[in-house]
mmCIF file with all atom_site columns, C-alpha atoms in Angstrom:
data_model
loop_
_atom_site.group_PDB
_atom_site.id
_atom_site.type_symbol
_atom_site.label_atom_id
_atom_site.label_alt_id
_atom_site.label_comp_id
_atom_site.label_asym_id
_atom_site.label_entity_id
_atom_site.label_seq_id
_atom_site.pdbx_PDB_ins_code
_atom_site.Cartn_x
_atom_site.Cartn_y
_atom_site.Cartn_z
_atom_site.occupancy
_atom_site.B_iso_or_equiv
_atom_site.pdbx_formal_charge
_atom_site.auth_seq_id
_atom_site.auth_comp_id
_atom_site.auth_asym_id
_atom_site.auth_atom_id
_atom_site.pdbx_PDB_model_num
ATOM 1   C CA . MET A 1 1   ? 82.359 85.841  137.787 1.00 50.00 ? 19  MET A CA 1
ATOM 2   C CA . ILE A 1 2   ? 82.673 84.779  141.276 1.00 43.00 ? 20  ILE A CA 1
ATOM 3   C CA . ARG A 1 3   ? 80.568 82.358  143.380 1.00 44.00 ? 21  ARG A CA 1
ATOM 4   C CA . LYS A 1 4   ? 80.885 82.626  146.956 1.00 39.00 ? 22  LYS A CA 1
ATOM 5   C CA . GLY A 1 5   ? 81.049 80.014  149.740 1.00 39.00 ? 23  GLY A CA 1
ATOM 6   C CA . ILE A 1 6   ? 80.163 80.505  153.691 1.00 34.00 ? 24  ILE A CA 1
ATOM 7   C CA . THR A 1 7   ? 83.768 80.964  154.829 1.00 35.00 ? 25  THR A CA 1
ATOM 8   C CA . PRO A 1 8   ? 84.269 84.582  157.049 1.00 36.00 ? 26  PRO A CA 1
ATOM 9   C CA . PHE A 1 9   ? 85.859 87.285  155.406 1.00 37.00 ? 27  PHE A CA 1
ATOM 10  C CA . ARG A 1 10  ? 89.250 87.287  157.467 1.00 36.00 ? 28  ARG A CA 1
ATOM 11  C CA . ARG A 1 11  ? 90.223 91.372  157.468 1.00 37.00 ? 29  ARG A CA 1
ATOM 12  C CA . GLN A 1 12  ? 93.703 92.039  156.482 1.00 38.00 ? 30  GLN A CA 1
ATOM 13  C CA . LEU A 1 13  ? 95.623 93.604  159.624 1.00 35.00 ? 31  LEU A CA 1
ATOM 14  C CA . ILE A 1 14  ? 97.037 97.245  158.732 1.00 37.00 ? 32  ILE A CA 1
ATOM 15  C CA . ASP A 1 15  ? 98.218 99.680  161.843 1.00 42.00 ? 33  ASP A CA 1
ATOM 16  C CA . ARG A 1 16  ? 95.425 102.224 161.063 1.00 47.00 ? 34  ARG A CA 1
ATOM 17  C CA . PRO A 1 17  ? 91.713 102.637 162.324 1.00 51.00 ? 35  PRO A CA 1
ATOM 18  C CA . ALA A 1 18  ? 88.676 101.033 160.578 1.00 63.00 ? 36  ALA A CA 1
ATOM 19  C CA . ALA A 1 19  ? 86.670 102.922 159.515 1.00 75.00 ? 37  ALA A CA 1
ATOM 20  C CA . SER A 1 20  ? 83.081 102.880 159.820 1.00 93.00 ? 38  SER A CA 1
ATOM 21  C CA . VAL A 1 21  ? 80.502 101.657 157.040 1.00 96.00 ? 39  VAL A CA 1
ATOM 22  C CA . THR A 1 22  ? 77.300 101.543 156.290 1.00 97.00 ? 40  THR A CA 1
ATOM 23  C CA . VAL A 1 23  ? 75.044 101.122 153.854 1.00 97.00 ? 41  VAL A CA 1
ATOM 24  C CA . GLU A 1 24  ? 72.959 103.911 151.822 1.00 97.00 ? 42  GLU A CA 1
ATOM 25  C CA . SER A 1 25  ? 70.687 103.748 148.989 1.00 98.00 ? 43  SER A CA 1
ATOM 26  C CA . THR A 1 26  ? 71.811 107.350 148.065 1.00 98.00 ? 44  THR A CA 1
ATOM 27  C CA . VAL A 1 27  ? 74.500 109.774 148.486 1.00 97.00 ? 45  VAL A CA 1
ATOM 28  C CA . ASP A 1 28  ? 73.939 113.355 149.370 1.00 97.00 ? 46  ASP A CA 1
ATOM 29  C CA . ALA A 1 29  ? 74.939 116.083 146.838 1.00 97.00 ? 47  ALA A CA 1
ATOM 30  C CA . GLU A 1 30  ? 77.884 117.007 148.415 1.00 97.00 ? 48  GLU A CA 1
ATOM 31  C CA . ASN A 1 31  ? 79.313 113.615 148.779 1.00 96.00 ? 49  ASN A CA 1
ATOM 32  C CA . THR A 1 32  ? 78.184 112.947 145.349 1.00 97.00 ? 50  THR A CA 1
ATOM 33  C CA . GLU A 1 33  ? 80.764 115.520 144.175 1.00 97.00 ? 51  GLU A CA 1
ATOM 34  C CA . MET A 1 34  ? 83.879 114.320 146.204 1.00 96.00 ? 52  MET A CA 1
ATOM 35  C CA . PHE A 1 35  ? 83.256 110.687 144.747 1.00 96.00 ? 53  PHE A CA 1
ATOM 36  C CA . TRP A 1 36  ? 83.039 112.152 141.312 1.00 97.00 ? 54  TRP A CA 1
ATOM 37  C CA . GLU A 1 37  ? 85.911 113.655 141.980 1.00 96.00 ? 55  GLU A CA 1
ATOM 38  C CA . LEU A 1 38  ? 87.814 110.644 143.093 1.00 94.00 ? 56  LEU A CA 1
ATOM 39  C CA . TYR A 1 39  ? 86.070 108.381 139.968 1.00 96.00 ? 57  TYR A CA 1
ATOM 40  C CA . LEU A 1 40  ? 87.220 110.659 137.644 1.00 96.00 ? 58  LEU A CA 1
ATOM 41  C CA . ALA A 1 41  ? 90.851 110.718 138.835 1.00 93.00 ? 59  ALA A CA 1
ATOM 42  C CA . ALA A 1 42  ? 91.341 106.749 139.299 1.00 92.00 ? 60  ALA A CA 1
ATOM 43  C CA . PHE A 1 43  ? 89.107 105.643 136.107 1.00 93.00 ? 61  PHE A CA 1
ATOM 44  C CA . GLY A 1 44  ? 89.794 109.012 133.941 1.00 94.00 ? 62  GLY A CA 1
ATOM 45  C CA . PRO A 1 45  ? 93.059 107.460 131.904 1.00 95.00 ? 63  PRO A CA 1
ATOM 46  C CA . MET A 1 46  ? 90.752 104.288 130.984 1.00 95.00 ? 64  MET A CA 1
ATOM 47  C CA . ARG A 1 47  ? 89.361 106.760 128.120 1.00 96.00 ? 65  ARG A CA 1
ATOM 48  C CA . THR A 1 48  ? 92.530 105.917 126.089 1.00 97.00 ? 66  THR A CA 1
ATOM 49  C CA . ARG A 1 49  ? 93.639 102.537 127.359 1.00 96.00 ? 67  ARG A CA 1
ATOM 50  C CA . ALA A 1 50  ? 90.295 100.261 126.703 1.00 95.00 ? 68  ALA A CA 1
ATOM 51  C CA . ALA A 1 51  ? 88.378 100.131 123.666 1.00 95.00 ? 69  ALA A CA 1
ATOM 52  C CA . ALA A 1 52  ? 84.976 99.846  125.248 1.00 94.00 ? 70  ALA A CA 1
ATOM 53  C CA . ARG A 1 53  ? 83.334 102.550 127.469 1.00 94.00 ? 71  ARG A CA 1
ATOM 54  C CA . ASN A 1 54  ? 84.863 101.958 131.163 1.00 94.00 ? 72  ASN A CA 1
ATOM 55  C CA . VAL A 1 55  ? 84.349 105.792 132.402 1.00 95.00 ? 73  VAL A CA 1
ATOM 56  C CA . LEU A 1 56  ? 80.681 106.815 133.315 1.00 96.00 ? 74  LEU A CA 1
ATOM 57  C CA . HIS A 1 57  ? 79.733 110.102 132.380 1.00 97.00 ? 75  HIS A CA 1
ATOM 58  C CA . ARG A 1 58  ? 79.154 112.916 135.376 1.00 98.00 ? 76  ARG A CA 1
ATOM 59  C CA . GLU A 1 59  ? 75.468 112.776 134.616 1.00 98.00 ? 77  GLU A CA 1
ATOM 60  C CA . GLU A 1 60  ? 75.428 109.173 134.923 1.00 97.00 ? 78  GLU A CA 1
ATOM 61  C CA . PHE A 1 61  ? 77.709 108.805 138.091 1.00 98.00 ? 79  PHE A CA 1
ATOM 62  C CA . ILE A 1 62  ? 75.118 111.279 139.753 1.00 98.00 ? 80  ILE A CA 1
ATOM 63  C CA . GLU A 1 63  ? 72.219 109.230 138.420 1.00 98.00 ? 81  GLU A CA 1
ATOM 64  C CA . GLU A 1 64  ? 73.873 106.009 140.173 1.00 98.00 ? 82  GLU A CA 1
ATOM 65  C CA . MET A 1 65  ? 74.427 107.801 143.075 1.00 98.00 ? 83  MET A CA 1
ATOM 66  C CA . ALA A 1 66  ? 70.697 108.791 143.336 1.00 98.00 ? 84  ALA A CA 1
ATOM 67  C CA . ASP A 1 67  ? 69.464 105.181 142.166 1.00 98.00 ? 85  ASP A CA 1
ATOM 68  C CA . PRO A 1 68  ? 68.215 103.180 145.345 1.00 98.00 ? 86  PRO A CA 1
ATOM 69  C CA . ARG A 1 69  ? 68.704 99.997  143.239 1.00 98.00 ? 87  ARG A CA 1
ATOM 70  C CA . VAL A 1 70  ? 72.318 100.415 143.905 1.00 98.00 ? 88  VAL A CA 1
ATOM 71  C CA . ASP A 1 71  ? 73.641 100.101 147.450 1.00 98.00 ? 89  ASP A CA 1
ATOM 72  C CA . LYS A 1 72  ? 76.620 102.103 148.295 1.00 98.00 ? 90  LYS A CA 1
ATOM 73  C CA . TYR A 1 73  ? 78.699 101.073 151.162 1.00 97.00 ? 91  TYR A CA 1
ATOM 74  C CA . VAL A 1 74  ? 80.583 104.023 152.557 1.00 96.00 ? 92  VAL A CA 1
ATOM 75  C CA . ALA A 1 75  ? 83.078 104.248 154.777 1.00 95.00 ? 93  ALA A CA 1
ATOM 76  C CA . TRP A 1 76  ? 83.821 106.729 157.006 1.00 95.00 ? 94  TRP A CA 1
ATOM 77  C CA . ASP A 1 77  ? 86.139 108.440 159.067 1.00 93.00 ? 95  ASP A CA 1
ATOM 78  C CA . ALA A 1 78  ? 86.811 108.994 163.105 1.00 91.00 ? 96  ALA A CA 1
ATOM 79  C CA . GLU A 1 79  ? 85.392 112.307 162.331 1.00 92.00 ? 97  GLU A CA 1
ATOM 80  C CA . GLY A 1 80  ? 82.154 111.517 160.334 1.00 93.00 ? 98  GLY A CA 1
ATOM 81  C CA . LYS A 1 81  ? 83.895 111.979 157.004 1.00 94.00 ? 99  LYS A CA 1
ATOM 82  C CA . ALA A 1 82  ? 82.795 110.061 153.941 1.00 95.00 ? 100 ALA A CA 1
ATOM 83  C CA . VAL A 1 83  ? 86.226 108.377 152.876 1.00 95.00 ? 101 VAL A CA 1
ATOM 84  C CA . GLY A 1 84  ? 85.647 105.235 150.643 1.00 95.00 ? 102 GLY A CA 1
ATOM 85  C CA . LEU A 1 85  ? 82.209 103.847 148.369 1.00 97.00 ? 103 LEU A CA 1
ATOM 86  C CA . THR A 1 86  ? 82.019 100.543 146.860 1.00 97.00 ? 104 THR A CA 1
ATOM 87  C CA . THR A 1 87  ? 78.765 99.677  144.472 1.00 98.00 ? 105 THR A CA 1
ATOM 88  C CA . LEU A 1 88  ? 76.684 96.617  144.883 1.00 98.00 ? 106 LEU A CA 1
ATOM 89  C CA . THR A 1 89  ? 73.245 95.585  143.163 1.00 98.00 ? 107 THR A CA 1
ATOM 90  C CA . ASN A 1 90  ? 71.572 92.684  142.955 1.00 98.00 ? 108 ASN A CA 1
ATOM 91  C CA . ASP A 1 91  ? 69.205 94.738  140.622 1.00 98.00 ? 109 ASP A CA 1
ATOM 92  C CA . LEU A 1 92  ? 70.854 93.606  137.266 1.00 98.00 ? 110 LEU A CA 1
ATOM 93  C CA . SER A 1 93  ? 68.725 96.228  135.382 1.00 98.00 ? 111 SER A CA 1
ATOM 94  C CA . SER A 1 94  ? 70.467 98.906  136.939 1.00 98.00 ? 112 SER A CA 1
ATOM 95  C CA . VAL A 1 95  ? 73.407 97.945  135.009 1.00 96.00 ? 113 VAL A CA 1
ATOM 96  C CA . PRO A 1 96  ? 73.621 98.926  131.618 1.00 93.00 ? 114 PRO A CA 1
ATOM 97  C CA . TRP A 1 97  ? 76.058 97.321  129.723 1.00 94.00 ? 115 TRP A CA 1
ATOM 98  C CA . ILE A 1 98  ? 75.327 94.260  131.050 1.00 97.00 ? 116 ILE A CA 1
ATOM 99  C CA . SER A 1 99  ? 72.588 91.509  130.183 1.00 98.00 ? 117 SER A CA 1
ATOM 100 C CA . PRO A 1 100 ? 70.415 90.402  133.327 1.00 98.00 ? 118 PRO A CA 1
ATOM 101 C CA . GLU A 1 101 ? 69.087 87.930  130.911 1.00 98.00 ? 119 GLU A CA 1
ATOM 102 C CA . TYR A 1 102 ? 72.413 86.179  130.547 1.00 98.00 ? 120 TYR A CA 1
ATOM 103 C CA . PHE A 1 103 ? 72.965 85.971  133.825 1.00 98.00 ? 121 PHE A CA 1
ATOM 104 C CA . ALA A 1 104 ? 69.507 84.868  134.662 1.00 98.00 ? 122 ALA A CA 1
ATOM 105 C CA . ALA A 1 105 ? 70.254 81.726  132.323 1.00 98.00 ? 123 ALA A CA 1
ATOM 106 C CA . GLN A 1 106 ? 73.563 81.242  133.508 1.00 97.00 ? 124 GLN A CA 1
ATOM 107 C CA . PHE A 1 107 ? 72.557 80.934  136.965 1.00 98.00 ? 125 PHE A CA 1
ATOM 108 C CA . PRO A 1 108 ? 68.763 80.610  137.473 1.00 98.00 ? 126 PRO A CA 1
ATOM 109 C CA . GLU A 1 109 ? 68.633 79.448  141.213 1.00 98.00 ? 127 GLU A CA 1
ATOM 110 C CA . HIS A 1 110 ? 70.331 82.209  142.455 1.00 98.00 ? 128 HIS A CA 1
ATOM 111 C CA . THR A 1 111 ? 68.576 84.354  140.176 1.00 98.00 ? 129 THR A CA 1
ATOM 112 C CA . ALA A 1 112 ? 65.042 83.273  141.796 1.00 98.00 ? 130 ALA A CA 1
ATOM 113 C CA . ARG A 1 113 ? 66.012 83.947  145.134 1.00 98.00 ? 131 ARG A CA 1
ATOM 114 C CA . GLY A 1 114 ? 67.461 87.252  144.393 1.00 98.00 ? 132 GLY A CA 1
ATOM 115 C CA . ALA A 1 115 ? 71.283 86.342  144.950 1.00 98.00 ? 133 ALA A CA 1
ATOM 116 C CA . VAL A 1 116 ? 73.043 87.607  141.406 1.00 98.00 ? 134 VAL A CA 1
ATOM 117 C CA . TYR A 1 117 ? 75.045 90.484  142.387 1.00 98.00 ? 135 TYR A CA 1
ATOM 118 C CA . TYR A 1 118 ? 77.369 92.946  140.399 1.00 98.00 ? 136 TYR A CA 1
ATOM 119 C CA . LEU A 1 119 ? 80.129 94.518  141.820 1.00 97.00 ? 137 LEU A CA 1
ATOM 120 C CA . GLY A 1 120 ? 80.547 98.058  140.364 1.00 96.00 ? 138 GLY A CA 1
ATOM 121 C CA . PHE A 1 121 ? 83.665 100.308 141.629 1.00 95.00 ? 139 PHE A CA 1
ATOM 122 C CA . THR A 1 122 ? 85.589 100.871 144.311 1.00 94.00 ? 140 THR A CA 1
ATOM 123 C CA . LEU A 1 123 ? 86.917 104.132 145.521 1.00 94.00 ? 141 LEU A CA 1
ATOM 124 C CA . VAL A 1 124 ? 89.194 105.296 148.628 1.00 94.00 ? 142 VAL A CA 1
ATOM 125 C CA . HIS A 1 125 ? 89.773 109.096 149.166 1.00 92.00 ? 143 HIS A CA 1
ATOM 126 C CA . ARG A 1 126 ? 93.733 109.739 148.884 1.00 88.00 ? 144 ARG A CA 1
ATOM 127 C CA . ASP A 1 127 ? 93.658 110.600 152.812 1.00 88.00 ? 145 ASP A CA 1
ATOM 128 C CA . ALA A 1 128 ? 92.630 107.108 153.928 1.00 89.00 ? 146 ALA A CA 1
ATOM 129 C CA . ARG A 1 129 ? 94.437 104.937 151.477 1.00 85.00 ? 147 ARG A CA 1
ATOM 130 C CA . ARG A 1 130 ? 97.036 103.980 154.024 1.00 83.00 ? 148 ARG A CA 1
ATOM 131 C CA . GLY A 1 131 ? 94.349 102.615 156.197 1.00 86.00 ? 149 GLY A CA 1
ATOM 132 C CA . THR A 1 132 ? 91.389 100.029 156.228 1.00 91.00 ? 150 THR A CA 1
ATOM 133 C CA . THR A 1 133 ? 89.158 101.409 154.478 1.00 93.00 ? 151 THR A CA 1
ATOM 134 C CA . PHE A 1 134 ? 89.435 99.152  151.287 1.00 91.00 ? 152 PHE A CA 1
ATOM 135 C CA . THR A 1 135 ? 89.458 96.036  153.509 1.00 91.00 ? 153 THR A CA 1
ATOM 136 C CA . ASP A 1 136 ? 86.458 97.313  155.668 1.00 93.00 ? 154 ASP A CA 1
ATOM 137 C CA . MET A 1 137 ? 84.285 97.910  153.000 1.00 94.00 ? 155 MET A CA 1
ATOM 138 C CA . MET A 1 138 ? 85.178 94.561  151.210 1.00 92.00 ? 156 MET A CA 1
ATOM 139 C CA . SER A 1 139 ? 84.635 92.688  154.180 1.00 91.00 ? 157 SER A CA 1
ATOM 140 C CA . HIS A 1 140 ? 80.862 94.175  154.205 1.00 94.00 ? 158 HIS A CA 1
ATOM 141 C CA . VAL A 1 141 ? 80.444 93.508  151.161 1.00 94.00 ? 159 VAL A CA 1
ATOM 142 C CA . LEU A 1 142 ? 81.751 90.036  151.412 1.00 93.00 ? 160 LEU A CA 1
ATOM 143 C CA . SER A 1 143 ? 79.842 89.177  154.124 1.00 94.00 ? 161 SER A CA 1
ATOM 144 C CA . ARG A 1 144 ? 76.716 89.965  152.482 1.00 96.00 ? 162 ARG A CA 1
ATOM 145 C CA . LEU A 1 145 ? 77.262 87.553  149.856 1.00 95.00 ? 163 LEU A CA 1
ATOM 146 C CA . VAL A 1 146 ? 78.340 84.631  151.620 1.00 93.00 ? 164 VAL A CA 1
ATOM 147 C CA . ALA A 1 147 ? 75.405 84.779  153.912 1.00 95.00 ? 165 ALA A CA 1
ATOM 148 C CA . ASP A 1 148 ? 73.568 84.790  150.764 1.00 97.00 ? 166 ASP A CA 1
ATOM 149 C CA . ARG A 1 149 ? 75.347 81.932  149.173 1.00 96.00 ? 167 ARG A CA 1
ATOM 150 C CA . ALA A 1 150 ? 75.666 84.469  146.101 1.00 97.00 ? 168 ALA A CA 1
ATOM 151 C CA . VAL A 1 151 ? 77.171 84.864  142.906 1.00 97.00 ? 169 VAL A CA 1
ATOM 152 C CA . VAL A 1 152 ? 78.644 88.207  142.153 1.00 97.00 ? 170 VAL A CA 1
ATOM 153 C CA . GLY A 1 153 ? 79.749 89.060  138.697 1.00 96.00 ? 171 GLY A CA 1
ATOM 154 C CA . CYS A 1 154 ? 82.538 92.095  138.151 1.00 96.00 ? 172 CYS A CA 1
ATOM 155 C CA . ASP A 1 155 ? 84.444 93.105  134.419 1.00 94.00 ? 173 ASP A CA 1
ATOM 156 C CA . ILE A 1 156 ? 87.988 94.233  134.300 1.00 92.00 ? 174 ILE A CA 1
ATOM 157 C CA . CYS A 1 157 ? 89.343 95.290  131.195 1.00 92.00 ? 175 CYS A CA 1
ATOM 158 C CA . ALA A 1 158 ? 92.697 93.983  129.379 1.00 92.00 ? 176 ALA A CA 1
ATOM 159 C CA . TYR A 1 159 ? 94.397 96.885  130.175 1.00 92.00 ? 177 TYR A CA 1
ATOM 160 C CA . ASN A 1 160 ? 93.930 96.438  134.384 1.00 90.00 ? 178 ASN A CA 1
ATOM 161 C CA . ASN A 1 161 ? 94.829 92.845  133.844 1.00 90.00 ? 179 ASN A CA 1
ATOM 162 C CA . THR A 1 162 ? 97.880 92.706  131.542 1.00 93.00 ? 180 THR A CA 1
ATOM 163 C CA . ALA A 1 163 ? 99.378 95.990  133.021 1.00 92.00 ? 181 ALA A CA 1
ATOM 164 C CA . LEU A 1 164 ? 98.547 95.666  136.915 1.00 87.00 ? 182 LEU A CA 1
ATOM 165 C CA . SER A 1 165 ? 97.129 92.099  137.451 1.00 92.00 ? 183 SER A CA 1
ATOM 166 C CA . PHE A 1 166 ? 93.874 92.968  138.734 1.00 88.00 ? 184 PHE A CA 1
ATOM 167 C CA . ASP A 1 167 ? 92.570 89.929  137.864 1.00 89.00 ? 185 ASP A CA 1
ATOM 168 C CA . LYS A 1 168 ? 95.346 88.294  139.778 1.00 91.00 ? 186 LYS A CA 1
ATOM 169 C CA . ASN A 1 169 ? 95.094 90.349  142.629 1.00 87.00 ? 187 ASN A CA 1
ATOM 170 C CA . LEU A 1 170 ? 91.189 89.892  142.673 1.00 84.00 ? 188 LEU A CA 1
ATOM 171 C CA . ILE A 1 171 ? 91.372 86.245  142.856 1.00 87.00 ? 189 ILE A CA 1
ATOM 172 C CA . LYS A 1 172 ? 94.091 86.033  145.665 1.00 86.00 ? 190 LYS A CA 1
ATOM 173 C CA . MET A 1 173 ? 91.846 88.595  147.954 1.00 82.00 ? 191 MET A CA 1
ATOM 174 C CA . LEU A 1 174 ? 88.884 86.487  147.664 1.00 85.00 ? 192 LEU A CA 1
ATOM 175 C CA . THR A 1 175 ? 90.357 82.700  147.751 1.00 86.00 ? 193 THR A CA 1
ATOM 176 C CA . SER A 1 176 ? 92.312 84.056  151.161 1.00 83.00 ? 194 SER A CA 1
ATOM 177 C CA . SER A 1 177 ? 88.885 85.330  152.523 1.00 83.00 ? 195 SER A CA 1
ATOM 178 C CA . ALA A 1 178 ? 86.030 83.249  151.282 1.00 89.00 ? 196 ALA A CA 1
ATOM 179 C CA . ASP A 1 179 ? 85.339 79.693  150.090 1.00 93.00 ? 197 ASP A CA 1
ATOM 180 C CA . VAL A 1 180 ? 84.816 80.967  146.922 1.00 93.00 ? 198 VAL A CA 1
ATOM 181 C CA . THR A 1 181 ? 85.293 79.508  142.797 1.00 93.00 ? 199 THR A CA 1
ATOM 182 C CA . VAL A 1 182 ? 86.483 82.195  140.171 1.00 94.00 ? 200 VAL A CA 1
ATOM 183 C CA . GLU A 1 183 ? 85.406 81.756  136.648 1.00 94.00 ? 201 GLU A CA 1
ATOM 184 C CA . VAL A 1 184 ? 85.674 83.491  133.509 1.00 95.00 ? 202 VAL A CA 1
ATOM 185 C CA . LEU A 1 185 ? 81.811 84.265  132.299 1.00 95.00 ? 203 LEU A CA 1
ATOM 186 C CA . ASP A 1 186 ? 82.626 85.586  128.583 1.00 96.00 ? 204 ASP A CA 1
ATOM 187 C CA . THR A 1 187 ? 85.360 87.556  126.658 1.00 94.00 ? 205 THR A CA 1
ATOM 188 C CA . GLN A 1 188 ? 84.732 90.766  124.097 1.00 93.00 ? 206 GLN A CA 1
ATOM 189 C CA . THR A 1 189 ? 87.125 91.303  121.106 1.00 95.00 ? 207 THR A CA 1
ATOM 190 C CA . TYR A 1 190 ? 87.736 94.360  119.891 1.00 96.00 ? 208 TYR A CA 1
ATOM 191 C CA . TYR A 1 191 ? 89.583 94.505  115.932 1.00 96.00 ? 209 TYR A CA 1
ATOM 192 C CA . SER A 1 192 ? 90.376 97.067  113.953 1.00 97.00 ? 210 SER A CA 1
ATOM 193 C CA . ALA A 1 193 ? 91.587 96.756  109.806 1.00 97.00 ? 211 ALA A CA 1
ATOM 194 C CA . GLU A 1 194 ? 94.102 99.301  108.714 1.00 96.00 ? 212 GLU A CA 1
ATOM 195 C CA . PHE A 1 195 ? 93.532 99.796  104.995 1.00 95.00 ? 213 PHE A CA 1
ATOM 196 C CA . HIS A 1 196 ? 96.506 100.595 102.387 1.00 95.00 ? 214 HIS A CA 1
ATOM 197 C CA . GLY A 1 197 ? 94.917 100.694 99.324  1.00 95.00 ? 215 GLY A CA 1
ATOM 198 C CA . SER A 1 198 ? 93.495 98.223  97.272  1.00 95.00 ? 216 SER A CA 1
ATOM 199 C CA . ALA A 1 199 ? 94.145 94.682  97.098  1.00 90.00 ? 217 ALA A CA 1
ATOM 200 C CA . LYS A 1 200 ? 97.366 93.635  94.568  1.00 80.00 ? 218 LYS A CA 1
#
């Protein structure tokens, strides 16, 4: 769980043109298909790396792209091509794998003023990965969260933390960009029991 302060986000400087970012309530069919291919390439491997389901089905992805409760931060290149996508919502009922009631109990003041958010996923087209697309989108997201003095939740599976240090990278990015406190809210552990026969 990430609590935002009021220090402005400082964009990482990369020697590439900045992307234009807009906030869309829906994404058209052509770009939905393009983003679905990016999503599948990025998240598909998690099907065998995490016990919990981390990958949306195609119909779920399409539904989310059409759901106005979920804001889509879309990055556009100089030619007007969509090259990046980040999802964010303050309507937690739009996130089927979390409990809105839990977040409301943890953060009643933020909930009362609509300042509890959930960060979904971020995608960047391979042609834009050497540029500022990711930081441009995050700049807009963080600016909103800072302005709202918000709480934002996200989830990271154990594989991404252990193998790719997602948690450490996230904390480093946030603490260098804003006055922020990062806390672990909850964990869920999956067990297996392999039987080898009767008890001796």
